[in-house]
Coordinates of C-alpha atoms in Angstrom, one line a residue:
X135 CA 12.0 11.8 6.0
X136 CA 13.1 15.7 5.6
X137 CA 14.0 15.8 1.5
X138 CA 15.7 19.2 0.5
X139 CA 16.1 21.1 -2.9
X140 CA 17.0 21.1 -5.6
X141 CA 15.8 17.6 -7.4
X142 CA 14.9 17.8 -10.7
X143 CA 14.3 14.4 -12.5
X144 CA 12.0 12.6 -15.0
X145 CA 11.6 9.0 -13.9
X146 CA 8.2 8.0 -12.2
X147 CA 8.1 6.3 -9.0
X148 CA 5.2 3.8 -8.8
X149 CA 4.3 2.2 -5.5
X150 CA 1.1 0.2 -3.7
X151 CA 1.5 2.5 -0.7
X152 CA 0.6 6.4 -0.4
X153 CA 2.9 8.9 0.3
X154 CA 1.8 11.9 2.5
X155 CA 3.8 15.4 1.9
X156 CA 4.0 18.4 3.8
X157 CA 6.5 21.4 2.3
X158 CA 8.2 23.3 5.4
X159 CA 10.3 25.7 3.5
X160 CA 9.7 26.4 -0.1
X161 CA 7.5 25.2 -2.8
X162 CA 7.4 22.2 -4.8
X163 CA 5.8 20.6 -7.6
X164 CA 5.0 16.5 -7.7
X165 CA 4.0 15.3 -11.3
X166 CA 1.9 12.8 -12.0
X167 CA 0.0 10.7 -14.2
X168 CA -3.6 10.8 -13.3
X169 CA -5.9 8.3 -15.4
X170 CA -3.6 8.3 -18.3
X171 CA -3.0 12.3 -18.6
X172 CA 0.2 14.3 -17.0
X173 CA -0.9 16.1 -13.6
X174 CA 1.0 18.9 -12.3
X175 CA 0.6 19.4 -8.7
X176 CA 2.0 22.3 -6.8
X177 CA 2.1 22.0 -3.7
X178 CA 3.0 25.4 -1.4
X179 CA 5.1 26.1 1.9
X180 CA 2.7 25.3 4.4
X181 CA 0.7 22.7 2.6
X182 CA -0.3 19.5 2.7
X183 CA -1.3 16.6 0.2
X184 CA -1.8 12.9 0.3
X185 CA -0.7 10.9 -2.7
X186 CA -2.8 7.8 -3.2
X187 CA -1.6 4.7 -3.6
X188 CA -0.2 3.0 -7.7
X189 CA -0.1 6.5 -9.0
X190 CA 2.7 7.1 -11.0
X191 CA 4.7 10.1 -9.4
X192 CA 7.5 12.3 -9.5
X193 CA 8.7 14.8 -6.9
X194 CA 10.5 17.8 -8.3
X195 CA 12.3 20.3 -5.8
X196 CA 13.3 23.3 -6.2
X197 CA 16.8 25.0 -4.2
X198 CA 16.3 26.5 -1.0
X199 CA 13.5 24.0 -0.1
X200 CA 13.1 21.9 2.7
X201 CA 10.1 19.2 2.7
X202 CA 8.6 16.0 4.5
X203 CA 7.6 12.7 3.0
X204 CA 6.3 10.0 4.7
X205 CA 6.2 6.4 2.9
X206 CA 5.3 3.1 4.9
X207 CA 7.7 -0.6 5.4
X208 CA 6.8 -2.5 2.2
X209 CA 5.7 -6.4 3.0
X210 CA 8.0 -8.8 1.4
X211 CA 6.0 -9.4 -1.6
X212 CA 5.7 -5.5 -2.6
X213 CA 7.0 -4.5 -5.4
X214 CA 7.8 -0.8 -6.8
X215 CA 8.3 0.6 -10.3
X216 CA 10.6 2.7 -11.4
X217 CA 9.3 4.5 -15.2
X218 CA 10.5 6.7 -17.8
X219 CA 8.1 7.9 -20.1
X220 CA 8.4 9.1 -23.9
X221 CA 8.8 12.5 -24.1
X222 CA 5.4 14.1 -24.4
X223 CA 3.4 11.1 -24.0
X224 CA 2.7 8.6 -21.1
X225 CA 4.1 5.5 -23.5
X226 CA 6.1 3.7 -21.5
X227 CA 9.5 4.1 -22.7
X228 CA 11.5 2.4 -19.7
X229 CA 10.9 0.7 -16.6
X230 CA 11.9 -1.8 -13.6
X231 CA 9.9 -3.7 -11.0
X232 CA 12.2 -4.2 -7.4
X233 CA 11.7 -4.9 -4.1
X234 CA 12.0 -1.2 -2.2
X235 CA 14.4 -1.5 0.6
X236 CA 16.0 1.6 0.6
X237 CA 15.2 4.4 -2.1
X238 CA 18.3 6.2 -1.8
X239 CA 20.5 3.1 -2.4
X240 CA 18.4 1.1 -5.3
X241 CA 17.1 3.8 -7.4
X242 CA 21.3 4.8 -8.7
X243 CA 21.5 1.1 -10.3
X244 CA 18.8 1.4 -11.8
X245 CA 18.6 5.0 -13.1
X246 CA 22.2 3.7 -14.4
X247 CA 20.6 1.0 -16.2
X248 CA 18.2 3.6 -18.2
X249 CA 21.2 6.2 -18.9
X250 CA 22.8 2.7 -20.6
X251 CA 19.8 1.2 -21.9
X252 CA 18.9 1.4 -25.6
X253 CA 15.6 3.2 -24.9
X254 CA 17.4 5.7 -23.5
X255 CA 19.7 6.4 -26.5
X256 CA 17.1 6.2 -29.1
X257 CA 14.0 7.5 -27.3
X258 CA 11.9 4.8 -28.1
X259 CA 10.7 2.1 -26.0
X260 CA 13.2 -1.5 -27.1
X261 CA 11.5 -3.6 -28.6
X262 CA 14.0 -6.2 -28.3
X263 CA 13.1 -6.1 -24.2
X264 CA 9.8 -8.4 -23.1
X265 CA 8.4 -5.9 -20.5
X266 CA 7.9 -7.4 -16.9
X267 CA 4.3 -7.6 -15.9
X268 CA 3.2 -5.3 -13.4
X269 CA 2.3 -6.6 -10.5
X270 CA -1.0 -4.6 -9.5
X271 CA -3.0 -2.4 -12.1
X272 CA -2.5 2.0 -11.6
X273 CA -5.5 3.6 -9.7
X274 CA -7.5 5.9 -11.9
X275 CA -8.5 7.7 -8.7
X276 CA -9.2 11.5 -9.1
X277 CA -6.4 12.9 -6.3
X278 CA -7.2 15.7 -3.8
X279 CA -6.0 19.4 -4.0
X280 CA -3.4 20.3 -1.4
X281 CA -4.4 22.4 1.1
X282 CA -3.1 24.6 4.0
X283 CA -2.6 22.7 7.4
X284 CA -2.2 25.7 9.4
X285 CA -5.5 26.6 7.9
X286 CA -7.0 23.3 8.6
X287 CA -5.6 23.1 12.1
X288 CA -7.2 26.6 12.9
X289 CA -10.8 25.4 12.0
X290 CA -10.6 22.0 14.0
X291 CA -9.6 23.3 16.9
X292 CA -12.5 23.5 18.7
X293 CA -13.0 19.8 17.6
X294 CA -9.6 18.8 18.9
X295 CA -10.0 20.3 22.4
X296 CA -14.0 18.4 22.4
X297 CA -12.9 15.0 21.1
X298 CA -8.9 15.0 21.9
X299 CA -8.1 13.9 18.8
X300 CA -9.2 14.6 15.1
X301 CA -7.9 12.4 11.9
X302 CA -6.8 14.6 8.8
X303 CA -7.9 12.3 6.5
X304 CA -10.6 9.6 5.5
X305 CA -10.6 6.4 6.8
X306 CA -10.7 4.5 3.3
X307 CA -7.4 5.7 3.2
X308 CA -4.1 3.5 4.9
X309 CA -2.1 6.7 6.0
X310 CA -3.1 7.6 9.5
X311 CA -2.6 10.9 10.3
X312 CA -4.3 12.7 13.1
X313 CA -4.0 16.0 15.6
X314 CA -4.0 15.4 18.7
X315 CA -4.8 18.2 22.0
X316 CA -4.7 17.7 25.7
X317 CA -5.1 14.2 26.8
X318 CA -3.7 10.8 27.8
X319 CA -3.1 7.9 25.1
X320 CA -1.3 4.5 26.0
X321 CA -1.0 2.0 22.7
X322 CA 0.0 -1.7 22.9
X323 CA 2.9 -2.9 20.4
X324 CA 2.8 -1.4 17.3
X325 CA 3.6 -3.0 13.8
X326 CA 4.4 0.7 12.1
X327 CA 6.9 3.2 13.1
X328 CA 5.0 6.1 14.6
X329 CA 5.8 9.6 13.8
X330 CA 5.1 12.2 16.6
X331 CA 5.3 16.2 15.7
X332 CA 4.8 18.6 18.7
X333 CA 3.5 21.8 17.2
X334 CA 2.1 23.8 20.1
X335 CA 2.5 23.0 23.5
X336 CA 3.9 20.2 25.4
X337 CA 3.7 16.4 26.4
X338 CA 5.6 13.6 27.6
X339 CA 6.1 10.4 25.8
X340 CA 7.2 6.9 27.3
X341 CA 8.2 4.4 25.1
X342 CA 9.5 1.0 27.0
X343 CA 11.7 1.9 29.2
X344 CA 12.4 5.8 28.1
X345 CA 10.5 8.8 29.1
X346 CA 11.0 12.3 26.9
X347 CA 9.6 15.6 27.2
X348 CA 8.5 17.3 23.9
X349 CA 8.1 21.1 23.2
X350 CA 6.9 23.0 20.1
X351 CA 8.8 21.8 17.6
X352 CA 10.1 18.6 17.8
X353 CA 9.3 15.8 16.9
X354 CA 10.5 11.6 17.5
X355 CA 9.9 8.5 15.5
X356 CA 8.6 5.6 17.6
X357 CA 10.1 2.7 16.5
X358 CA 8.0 -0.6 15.4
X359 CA 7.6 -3.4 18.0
X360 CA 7.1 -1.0 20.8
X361 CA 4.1 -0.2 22.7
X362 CA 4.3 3.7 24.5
X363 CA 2.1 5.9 26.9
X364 CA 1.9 9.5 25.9
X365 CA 0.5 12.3 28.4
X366 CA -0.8 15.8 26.6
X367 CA -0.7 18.7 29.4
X368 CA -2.9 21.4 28.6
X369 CA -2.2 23.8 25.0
X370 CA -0.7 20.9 23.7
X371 CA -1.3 19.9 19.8
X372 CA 0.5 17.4 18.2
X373 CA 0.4 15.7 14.8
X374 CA 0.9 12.1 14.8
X375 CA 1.5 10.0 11.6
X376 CA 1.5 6.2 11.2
X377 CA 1.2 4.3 7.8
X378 CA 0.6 0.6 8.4
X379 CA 0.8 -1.7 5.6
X380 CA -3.2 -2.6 4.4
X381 CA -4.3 -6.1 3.2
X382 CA -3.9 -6.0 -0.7
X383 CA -7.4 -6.4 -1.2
X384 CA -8.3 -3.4 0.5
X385 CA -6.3 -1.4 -1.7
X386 CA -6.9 -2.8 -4.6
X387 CA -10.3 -1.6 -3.9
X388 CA -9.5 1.9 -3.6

Protein backbone atom coordinates (compact mmCIF):
# COMPACT_ATOMS: atom_id res chain seq x y z
CA UNK A 1 0.00 0.00 0.00
CA UNK A 2 1.17 3.79 -0.86
CA UNK A 3 1.51 5.38 3.07
CA UNK A 4 2.01 9.28 3.01
CA UNK A 5 3.51 11.83 5.65
CA UNK A 6 3.38 12.93 8.25
CA UNK A 7 3.09 9.88 10.97
CA UNK A 8 4.76 10.29 13.99
CA UNK A 9 3.94 7.63 16.74
CA UNK A 10 5.53 5.51 19.46
CA UNK A 11 3.80 2.15 19.65
CA UNK A 12 5.69 -0.87 18.11
CA UNK A 13 4.09 -3.03 15.65
CA UNK A 14 5.16 -6.69 16.04
CA UNK A 15 4.35 -9.24 13.42
CA UNK A 16 5.52 -12.98 12.14
CA UNK A 17 5.58 -11.63 8.58
CA UNK A 18 8.20 -9.13 6.92
CA UNK A 19 7.50 -6.02 5.64
CA UNK A 20 9.30 -4.75 2.48
CA UNK A 21 9.65 -0.71 2.05
CA UNK A 22 10.52 1.36 -0.70
CA UNK A 23 10.32 5.44 -0.13
CA UNK A 24 9.04 7.22 -3.54
CA UNK A 25 9.06 10.73 -2.32
CA UNK A 26 10.77 11.72 0.73
CA UNK A 27 12.64 10.26 3.50
CA UNK A 28 11.67 8.24 6.45
CA UNK A 29 12.89 6.76 9.38
CA UNK A 30 11.56 3.07 10.77
CA UNK A 31 12.67 2.40 14.54
CA UNK A 32 13.27 -0.59 15.82
CA UNK A 33 14.28 -2.85 18.46
CA UNK A 34 17.09 -4.97 17.30
CA UNK A 35 18.23 -7.72 19.93
CA UNK A 36 17.06 -5.79 22.83
CA UNK A 37 18.69 -2.22 21.83
CA UNK A 38 16.65 0.80 19.89
CA UNK A 39 17.63 0.79 16.07
CA UNK A 40 17.12 3.82 14.00
CA UNK A 41 16.89 3.15 10.42
CA UNK A 42 16.69 5.79 7.85
CA UNK A 43 15.74 4.93 5.04
CA UNK A 44 16.10 7.63 1.79
CA UNK A 45 13.95 8.59 -1.36
CA UNK A 46 14.88 5.93 -3.69
CA UNK A 47 15.62 3.19 -1.22
CA UNK A 48 14.85 0.08 -0.37
CA UNK A 49 14.80 -2.22 2.81
CA UNK A 50 13.36 -5.49 3.90
CA UNK A 51 12.16 -5.77 7.52
CA UNK A 52 12.43 -9.23 8.84
CA UNK A 53 10.03 -10.99 10.28
CA UNK A 54 8.96 -10.61 14.82
CA UNK A 55 10.98 -7.48 14.90
CA UNK A 56 9.45 -4.93 16.86
CA UNK A 57 8.94 -1.76 14.50
CA UNK A 58 7.72 1.55 14.10
CA UNK A 59 7.44 3.62 10.92
CA UNK A 60 7.72 7.30 11.35
CA UNK A 61 6.93 9.67 8.31
CA UNK A 62 7.70 12.74 7.83
CA UNK A 63 5.19 15.54 5.64
CA UNK A 64 5.55 15.80 2.04
CA UNK A 65 6.42 11.95 1.86
CA UNK A 66 5.04 9.47 -0.16
CA UNK A 67 6.15 5.63 0.53
CA UNK A 68 5.31 1.83 -0.26
CA UNK A 69 4.83 -1.06 2.20
CA UNK A 70 4.03 -4.30 1.37
CA UNK A 71 2.84 -6.78 4.20
CA UNK A 72 1.36 -10.40 3.43
CA UNK A 73 -2.61 -12.14 4.34
CA UNK A 74 -2.01 -13.38 7.90
CA UNK A 75 -3.31 -17.25 8.37
CA UNK A 76 -5.96 -17.57 10.79
CA UNK A 77 -3.94 -18.40 13.68
CA UNK A 78 -1.52 -15.28 13.34
CA UNK A 79 -1.38 -13.09 15.71
CA UNK A 80 0.20 -9.39 15.89
CA UNK A 81 1.35 -7.16 18.71
CA UNK A 82 0.86 -3.95 19.25
CA UNK A 83 3.72 -2.35 22.12
CA UNK A 84 4.49 0.68 23.92
CA UNK A 85 7.62 0.83 25.52
CA UNK A 86 8.90 2.78 28.72
CA UNK A 87 10.42 5.81 27.86
CA UNK A 88 14.10 5.27 27.31
CA UNK A 89 14.10 1.64 27.83
CA UNK A 90 12.72 -1.45 25.86
CA UNK A 91 10.56 -2.53 29.18
CA UNK A 92 7.51 -3.34 28.11
CA UNK A 93 5.16 -0.83 29.36
CA UNK A 94 1.95 -1.81 27.30
CA UNK A 95 0.85 -4.18 24.81
CA UNK A 96 -2.04 -6.31 22.98
CA UNK A 97 -2.02 -9.57 20.92
CA UNK A 98 -5.02 -9.49 17.89
CA UNK A 99 -5.72 -11.13 15.01
CA UNK A 100 -4.60 -8.48 12.00
CA UNK A 101 -7.43 -7.99 9.63
CA UNK A 102 -7.16 -4.62 8.76
CA UNK A 103 -4.47 -2.19 10.30
CA UNK A 104 -6.18 0.94 9.63
CA UNK A 105 -9.39 -0.25 11.50
CA UNK A 106 -7.97 -2.33 14.63
CA UNK A 107 -5.02 -0.35 15.65
CA UNK A 108 -7.69 3.04 16.86
CA UNK A 109 -9.25 0.62 19.63
CA UNK A 110 -6.51 -0.31 20.75
CA UNK A 111 -4.26 2.76 20.71
CA UNK A 112 -7.54 3.99 22.61
CA UNK A 113 -7.11 1.38 25.13
CA UNK A 114 -3.35 2.61 25.99
CA UNK A 115 -4.30 6.49 25.95
CA UNK A 116 -7.00 4.99 28.83
CA UNK A 117 -5.02 2.46 30.34
CA UNK A 118 -3.25 2.89 33.71
CA UNK A 119 0.26 2.38 32.16
CA UNK A 120 -0.27 5.04 30.23
CA UNK A 121 -1.21 7.57 32.94
CA UNK A 122 1.50 6.57 35.30
CA UNK A 123 4.33 5.50 32.95
CA UNK A 124 4.91 2.31 34.35
CA UNK A 125 3.97 -0.98 33.20
CA UNK A 126 0.33 -2.22 35.64
CA UNK A 127 1.08 -4.52 37.58
CA UNK A 128 -2.35 -5.23 38.36
CA UNK A 129 -2.56 -6.63 34.41
CA UNK A 130 -1.27 -10.53 33.90
CA UNK A 131 0.51 -9.94 30.51
CA UNK A 132 -0.72 -12.26 27.55
CA UNK A 133 1.85 -14.61 26.39
CA UNK A 134 3.40 -13.98 23.24
CA UNK A 135 2.72 -16.19 20.82
CA UNK A 136 6.23 -16.68 19.03
CA UNK A 137 9.63 -15.43 20.55
CA UNK A 138 11.33 -11.83 18.67
CA UNK A 139 14.16 -12.58 16.13
CA UNK A 140 17.50 -11.33 17.31
CA UNK A 141 18.43 -11.21 13.61
CA UNK A 142 21.06 -8.48 12.67
CA UNK A 143 18.73 -6.48 9.76
CA UNK A 144 20.20 -5.28 6.41
CA UNK A 145 21.17 -1.57 5.52
CA UNK A 146 18.84 -0.02 2.98
CA UNK A 147 20.11 0.50 -0.20
CA UNK A 148 19.45 2.33 -3.51
CA UNK A 149 17.25 0.22 -5.99
CA UNK A 150 17.94 2.40 -8.83
CA UNK A 151 21.46 1.63 -8.01
CA UNK A 152 20.91 -2.03 -7.72
CA UNK A 153 18.78 -2.23 -10.81
CA UNK A 154 21.67 -0.53 -12.88
CA UNK A 155 24.21 -3.22 -11.90
CA UNK A 156 21.88 -6.28 -12.60
CA UNK A 157 21.01 -5.35 -15.71
CA UNK A 158 23.09 -7.28 -17.73
CA UNK A 159 21.89 -10.21 -15.48
CA UNK A 160 18.18 -9.44 -16.14
CA UNK A 161 18.45 -9.29 -19.94
CA UNK A 162 20.78 -12.98 -19.61
CA UNK A 163 18.46 -14.83 -17.19
CA UNK A 164 15.04 -12.77 -17.64
CA UNK A 165 14.52 -12.53 -14.30
CA UNK A 166 16.71 -11.63 -11.13
CA UNK A 167 15.25 -11.93 -7.27
CA UNK A 168 16.29 -8.90 -5.03
CA UNK A 169 16.55 -10.83 -2.15
CA UNK A 170 17.69 -14.24 -0.53
CA UNK A 171 15.71 -17.07 -0.73
CA UNK A 172 15.69 -17.81 3.24
CA UNK A 173 13.62 -14.95 3.15
CA UNK A 174 9.31 -15.30 2.57
CA UNK A 175 9.01 -11.92 0.57
CA UNK A 176 9.49 -12.60 -3.05
CA UNK A 177 10.57 -9.85 -4.91
CA UNK A 178 12.16 -10.00 -8.28
CA UNK A 179 12.93 -7.79 -11.61
CA UNK A 180 11.95 -8.95 -14.37
CA UNK A 181 13.20 -7.96 -18.48
CA UNK A 182 11.96 -9.15 -21.80
CA UNK A 183 10.25 -12.39 -21.70
CA UNK A 184 7.09 -14.58 -21.45
CA UNK A 185 5.78 -15.95 -17.82
CA UNK A 186 2.36 -17.83 -17.47
CA UNK A 187 1.63 -18.92 -13.47
CA UNK A 188 -1.12 -21.38 -12.41
CA UNK A 189 -3.43 -20.11 -9.43
CA UNK A 190 -1.83 -18.28 -7.02
CA UNK A 191 -2.44 -18.26 -3.12
CA UNK A 192 -0.86 -14.48 -2.69
CA UNK A 193 -1.88 -11.32 -4.20
CA UNK A 194 0.82 -10.42 -6.80
CA UNK A 195 2.11 -6.96 -7.06
CA UNK A 196 3.34 -5.96 -10.62
CA UNK A 197 5.34 -2.46 -11.09
CA UNK A 198 6.22 -1.53 -14.77
CA UNK A 199 9.37 0.66 -14.50
CA UNK A 200 10.79 0.82 -18.04
CA UNK A 201 9.18 -0.44 -20.92
CA UNK A 202 6.13 -2.33 -21.68
CA UNK A 203 4.14 -5.66 -21.34
CA UNK A 204 0.86 -7.09 -21.39
CA UNK A 205 -0.72 -9.03 -18.64
CA UNK A 206 -3.75 -11.47 -18.78
CA UNK A 207 -5.30 -12.46 -15.84
CA UNK A 208 -8.58 -14.84 -16.43
CA UNK A 209 -10.49 -13.47 -18.56
CA UNK A 210 -8.84 -9.64 -18.81
CA UNK A 211 -5.97 -8.54 -20.87
CA UNK A 212 -4.06 -5.00 -19.94
CA UNK A 213 -1.30 -3.20 -21.35
CA UNK A 214 1.21 -1.73 -18.91
CA UNK A 215 3.70 1.23 -19.56
CA UNK A 216 6.35 2.80 -17.34
CA UNK A 217 4.83 3.46 -14.48
CA UNK A 218 2.10 1.56 -13.51
CA UNK A 219 1.54 -0.83 -11.74
CA UNK A 220 -1.70 -3.61 -10.83
CA UNK A 221 -2.24 -5.99 -7.99
CA UNK A 222 -3.18 -9.52 -9.12
CA UNK A 223 -5.65 -10.77 -6.98
CA UNK A 224 -5.27 -14.28 -5.06
CA UNK A 225 -7.05 -17.34 -6.57
CA UNK A 226 -6.08 -16.33 -10.10
CA UNK A 227 -3.68 -17.80 -12.37
CA UNK A 228 -2.27 -15.02 -15.29
CA UNK A 229 0.05 -15.02 -18.45
CA UNK A 230 2.31 -12.09 -18.80
CA UNK A 231 4.23 -11.18 -22.18
CA UNK A 232 7.53 -8.70 -21.67
CA UNK A 233 8.20 -6.97 -25.27
CA UNK A 234 11.61 -5.93 -25.57
CA UNK A 235 13.17 -2.73 -22.95
CA UNK A 236 10.74 -3.93 -20.60
CA UNK A 237 11.66 -4.14 -16.72
CA UNK A 238 9.36 -4.77 -14.22
CA UNK A 239 9.37 -5.33 -10.50
CA UNK A 240 7.18 -7.96 -9.26
CA UNK A 241 6.37 -8.56 -5.52
CA UNK A 242 4.54 -11.55 -3.87
CA UNK A 243 4.66 -12.43 -0.01
CA UNK A 244 3.13 -15.82 0.53
CA UNK A 245 2.48 -16.84 3.91
CA UNK A 246 5.64 -19.54 5.12
CA UNK A 247 5.09 -22.66 7.27
CA UNK A 248 5.75 -21.45 10.98
CA UNK A 249 8.59 -23.66 11.28
CA UNK A 250 10.46 -22.13 8.62
CA UNK A 251 10.26 -18.91 10.18
CA UNK A 252 10.82 -19.72 13.33
CA UNK A 253 14.07 -20.79 12.02
CA UNK A 254 15.09 -17.56 10.65
Amino acid sequence: MFVGGPNQRKDYHIEEGEELFYQLEGDMCLKIIENGEHKDIYIKEGEMFLLPARIPHSPQRFENTVGLVFERRRSETEKDGLRYYVDNSTEVLFEKWFHCEDLGTQLAPIINEFFNSKAYKTGKPDTDQIPEKMPFQLNPEKVMEPFSFQSWLDSHRLDIDNDRHVNVFEDRFETKAAVFGAGDTTEGTLYAETWVWQLEGASVLTVGEKTRSLMAGESVLIPRQSSFSWKRNDGCIALCVRMEPAPKKKRNNH
